[in-house]
Backbone as a ProteinNet text record, in pm:
[ID]
protein_1_A
[PRIMARY]
XXXXXXXXXXXXXXXXXXXXXXXXXXXXXXXXXXXXXXXXXXXXXXXXXXXXXXXXXXXXXXXXXXXXXXXXXXXXXXXXXXXXXXXXXXXXXXXXXX
[TERTIARY]
-4226.4	-4117.2	-4044.4	-3912.4	-3832.3	-3809.4	-3808.4	-3779.2	-3630.6	-3553.5	-3409.7	-3383.2	-3293.9	-3255.4	-3118.4	-3093.6	-2964.1	-2975.1	-2859.5	-2854.4	-2769.8	-2794	-2715.8	-2589.7	-2497.1	-2373	-2400.6	-2494.2	-2528.7	-2582.1	-2668.1	-2722.2	-2610.4	-2519	-2406.8	-2319.2	-2290.8	-2209.8	-2279	-2410	-2484.1	-2474.5	-2489.2	-2478.5	-2337.8	-2234.7	-2097.6	-2070.1	-2122.8	-2105.7	-2174.1	-2295.4	-2367.6	-2291.1	-2237.7	-2158.3	-2031.4	-1967.3	-1848.1	-1878.4	-1989.2	-2028.8	-2061.9	-2133.9	-2169.6	-2044.9	-1948.2	-1824.1	-1746.2	-1738.9	-1667.7	-1733.7	-1864	-1934.1	-1920.4	-1924.8	-1913.4	-1771.9	-1670	-1533	-1506.8	-1567.2	-1552.6	-1623.9	-1739.5	-1817.7	-1749.5	-1677.9	-1615.5	-1467.1	-1415.9	-1273.6	-1242.3	-1136.1	-1102.7	-1058.6	-1084.3	-1049.9	-901.5	-822.1	-679.7	-597.2	-657.3	-582.2	-511.1	-573.8	-509.8	-386.7	-383.7	-266.3	-146.8	-170.5	-63.5	-9.5	-98.5	-55.4	26.2	-14.2	58.7	198.5	209.2	338.9	428.1	371.1	448	500.1	418.4	463.9	573.6	565.6	671.3	802.3	793.1	912.5	976.2	893.3	946.5	1012	952.2	1011.3	1145.7	1152.2	1276.8	1383.2	1344.4	1438.1	1492	1404	1448.9	1546.4	1518.6	1608.7	1747.3	1751.9	1881.2	1959.5	1893.1	1961.7	2007.4	1921.2	1953.8	2071.6	2074	2179	2306.1	2294.6	2410.7	2447.3	2355.8	2379	2267.6	2299.6	2193.9	2090.2	1966.4	1857.9	1786.7	1770.5	1698.5	1584.7	1464.4	1346.9	1248.6	1163.5	1051.4	933.4	876	758.7	637.7	533	413.6	300.3	236.2	113.1	4.7	-110.3	-222.1	-197.6	-112	-93.8	27.9	135.9	258.2	355.7	468.6	578.6	697.3	762	873.8	993	1111.9	1234.7	1288.5	1314.8	1364.3	1489.7	1590.3	1712.2	1722.2	1745.6	1764.3	1906.1	1975.8	2113.3	2116.3	2229.1	2236.9	2214.4	2233.7	2209	2063.3	1978.6	1835.9	1788.3	1881.9	1839.7	1779.8	1677	1608.6	1632.8	1653.8	1670	1565.1	1491.8	1390	1370.5	1289.6	1258.6	1177.4	1168.6	1096.2	946.5	891.2	746.9	707.4	800.6	767.5	760.8	826	823.2	866.8	981	1034.6	1098.6	1079.4	1151.4	1266.3	1360.5	1474.5	1428.1	1458.2	1416.5	1541.4	1543.7	1659.1	1672.2	1792	1811.4	1778.4	1737.2	1710.1	1842.3	1843.1	1963.5	1965.1	2082	2096	2074.8	2003.8	1980.3	2110.6	2143.7	2268.7	2238.7
-2943.6	-2856.4	-2912.3	-2915	-2968.2	-2861.1	-2904.2	-2812.3	-2825.3	-2714.8	-2717.2	-2684.3	-2760.7	-2735.5	-2667.8	-2586.5	-2520.7	-2371.4	-2307.9	-2163.1	-2131.8	-2016.9	-1974.8	-1903.8	-1886.8	-1817.1	-1673.1	-1608.2	-1468.7	-1459.3	-1550.8	-1549	-1568.7	-1657.6	-1681.9	-1557.8	-1491.7	-1369.2	-1258.1	-1243.6	-1141.4	-1167.3	-1291.3	-1325.4	-1296.4	-1328.8	-1302.2	-1152.5	-1072.8	-927.6	-874.4	-921.3	-876.4	-916.2	-1037.8	-1079.6	-994.8	-961.1	-876.5	-737.6	-681	-547.9	-555.3	-658.2	-672.7	-691.1	-767.3	-787.8	-657.6	-581.8	-453.3	-358.1	-347.8	-256.2	-299.3	-428.9	-474.2	-454.7	-472.1	-451.6	-304.2	-214.8	-71.6	-35	-94	-63.3	-111.3	-223.3	-280.3	-253.5	-158.9	-125.4	-68.1	-116	-63.4	82.3	154.2	296.6	319.3	214.3	227.2	260.8	278.3	308.9	443	540.6	671.2	662.2	568.9	549.5	503.7	419.3	374.3	489.7	574.8	690.6	785.3	800.6	887.7	831.5	701	638.1	656.1	644.2	664	806.6	903.5	1043.1	1068.3	1004.7	1018.7	959.5	842.8	780.1	866.7	922.1	1007.2	1133.3	1193.3	1312.1	1278.5	1166.6	1122.6	1095.8	1035	1004.4	1132.2	1227.3	1355.4	1427	1423.9	1488.7	1424.2	1291.2	1221.3	1254	1257.8	1288	1433.2	1523.3	1666.2	1698.8	1640.9	1672.7	1590.8	1476.3	1390.4	1311.5	1303	1228.7	1128.5	1017.8	921.3	984.1	952.1	1003.2	884.7	888.9	784.2	848.7	795.2	850.1	739.8	769.5	681.5	727.2	636.4	666.6	603.7	682.5	636.6	622.9	506.7	489.8	445.4	411	378.4	252.8	162.1	34.6	32.3	100	87	200	193.5	286.2	205.1	255.4	183.4	276.1	220.8	297.5	268.5	376.2	364	449.4	394.2	469.3	479.5	601.4	624.3	674	608.4	645.5	758.8	831.5	944.7	909.4	782.7	744.2	706.8	716.7	693.7	556.7	465.7	333.5	342.4	261.3	261.4	130	138.5	19.3	24.6	-84.8	-93	-238.8	-263.4	-400.7	-469.3	-601.6	-675.7	-648	-594.5	-568	-453.5	-366.9	-253.6	-294.8	-404.2	-458.4	-355.4	-296.9	-199	-270.7	-217.2	-267.3	-172	-218.4	-134.3	-20.9	101.7	219.3	287.2	315.3	380.1	523.4	569.3	705.4	810.4	924.8	1037.3	1094.1	1148.2	1213.4	1357.3	1402.8	1538.9	1637.6	1746	1849.6	1926.3	1951.6	2024	2161.9
-2938.9	-2904.3	-2782.3	-2792.2	-2682.6	-2577.3	-2455.2	-2344.6	-2311	-2326.3	-2300.8	-2155	-2096.9	-1957.6	-1957.1	-1855.5	-1843.3	-1869.2	-1873.8	-1893.1	-2015.6	-2071	-2186.3	-2138.8	-2227.9	-2195.8	-2156.3	-2221.6	-2190	-2047.5	-2008.5	-1873	-1769.1	-1798	-1708.3	-1695.1	-1805.3	-1801.8	-1724.5	-1740.4	-1666.9	-1516.4	-1475.6	-1333.8	-1281.4	-1357.6	-1315.3	-1302.6	-1392.7	-1384.6	-1260.1	-1232.3	-1112.9	-985.9	-981.1	-865.6	-850.4	-960.8	-954.6	-901.1	-944.8	-895.2	-747.4	-705.4	-564.2	-477.6	-525.1	-450.8	-438.4	-544.9	-541.7	-443.4	-448.2	-358	-212.7	-187.2	-48.2	4.8	-79.5	-32.6	-3.9	-79.6	-52.7	77	100.5	219.8	346.6	339.3	458	468.5	392.2	397.9	536.1	601.2	733.9	727	833.4	835.6	861	882.3	909.6	787.9	672.5	550.9	563.8	628.1	642.2	731.1	827.6	911.1	830	732.5	644.3	561.9	513.7	435.8	523.5	650.4	741.9	769	787.5	808.6	686.4	568.6	445	435.2	472	465.1	568.1	684.9	784.8	732.4	666.3	609.9	500.9	415.2	307.6	362.3	464.3	526.7	589.1	660.3	722.1	616.6	508	398.5	334.7	311	251.9	344.1	475.3	571.7	569.9	563.6	562.6	436.8	324	198	195.9	244.4	242.4	333.6	455.2	551.4	530.5	461.9	442.5	566.9	663.1	787.8	810.6	874.8	906.2	1000.4	978	1061.6	1126.1	1257.4	1330.7	1406.8	1385.8	1454.8	1486.8	1582.9	1613	1530.4	1454.5	1374.2	1440	1455	1525.4	1425.5	1426	1350.8	1448.6	1399.5	1487.3	1571	1524.9	1593	1685.7	1648.4	1726.7	1697.2	1767.2	1745.6	1695.2	1589.7	1529.5	1515.6	1533.4	1515.2	1375.6	1301.6	1164.5	1150.4	1084.6	1052.4	901.6	853.2	710.2	688.9	596.7	566	464.3	455	362.3	215.9	178.6	39.5	16.6	118.9	103.9	147.6	180.6	226.2	365.4	388.9	517.9	589.5	720	802.4	912.6	926.9	1030.4	1065.3	1165.8	1203.8	1095.8	1101.6	998.3	996.4	1105	1108.3	1017.7	983	896.6	750.2	713.9	578	473.9	496.3	400.7	283.7	166.8	51.2	23.8	-52.9	-86.9	-176.6	-136.6	-212.7	-265.8	-393.8	-454.8	-404	-377.3	-327.3	-433.1	-385.3	-477.1	-525.6	-643.3	-693.3	-641	-604.6	-555	-668.8	-638.6	-739.7	-761.1	-885.3	-913.7	-962.1
[MASK]
++++++++++++++++++++++++++++++++++++++++++++++++++++++++++++++++++++++++++++++++++++++++++++++++++

């Protein structure tokens, strides 16, 4: 009887699945707690945007998150202007309710 060296495809797949599960669990365990700060900044931006659209006037405010304070201006059509550190993407304006 010959002795075969190496691993089978099934063994390789089992090891890859175990590594994937371990990676997922470790990334969840080491997730930084600053995620809620990002959510808070997003809610501040959305509130500011709604106010600008509702009033029809540009709104400028300082938004505070855990790391810094940023000045953001939102135009009545919903576009936001801020410094490059905020990394805003172009957001389409909301349609007015009729």
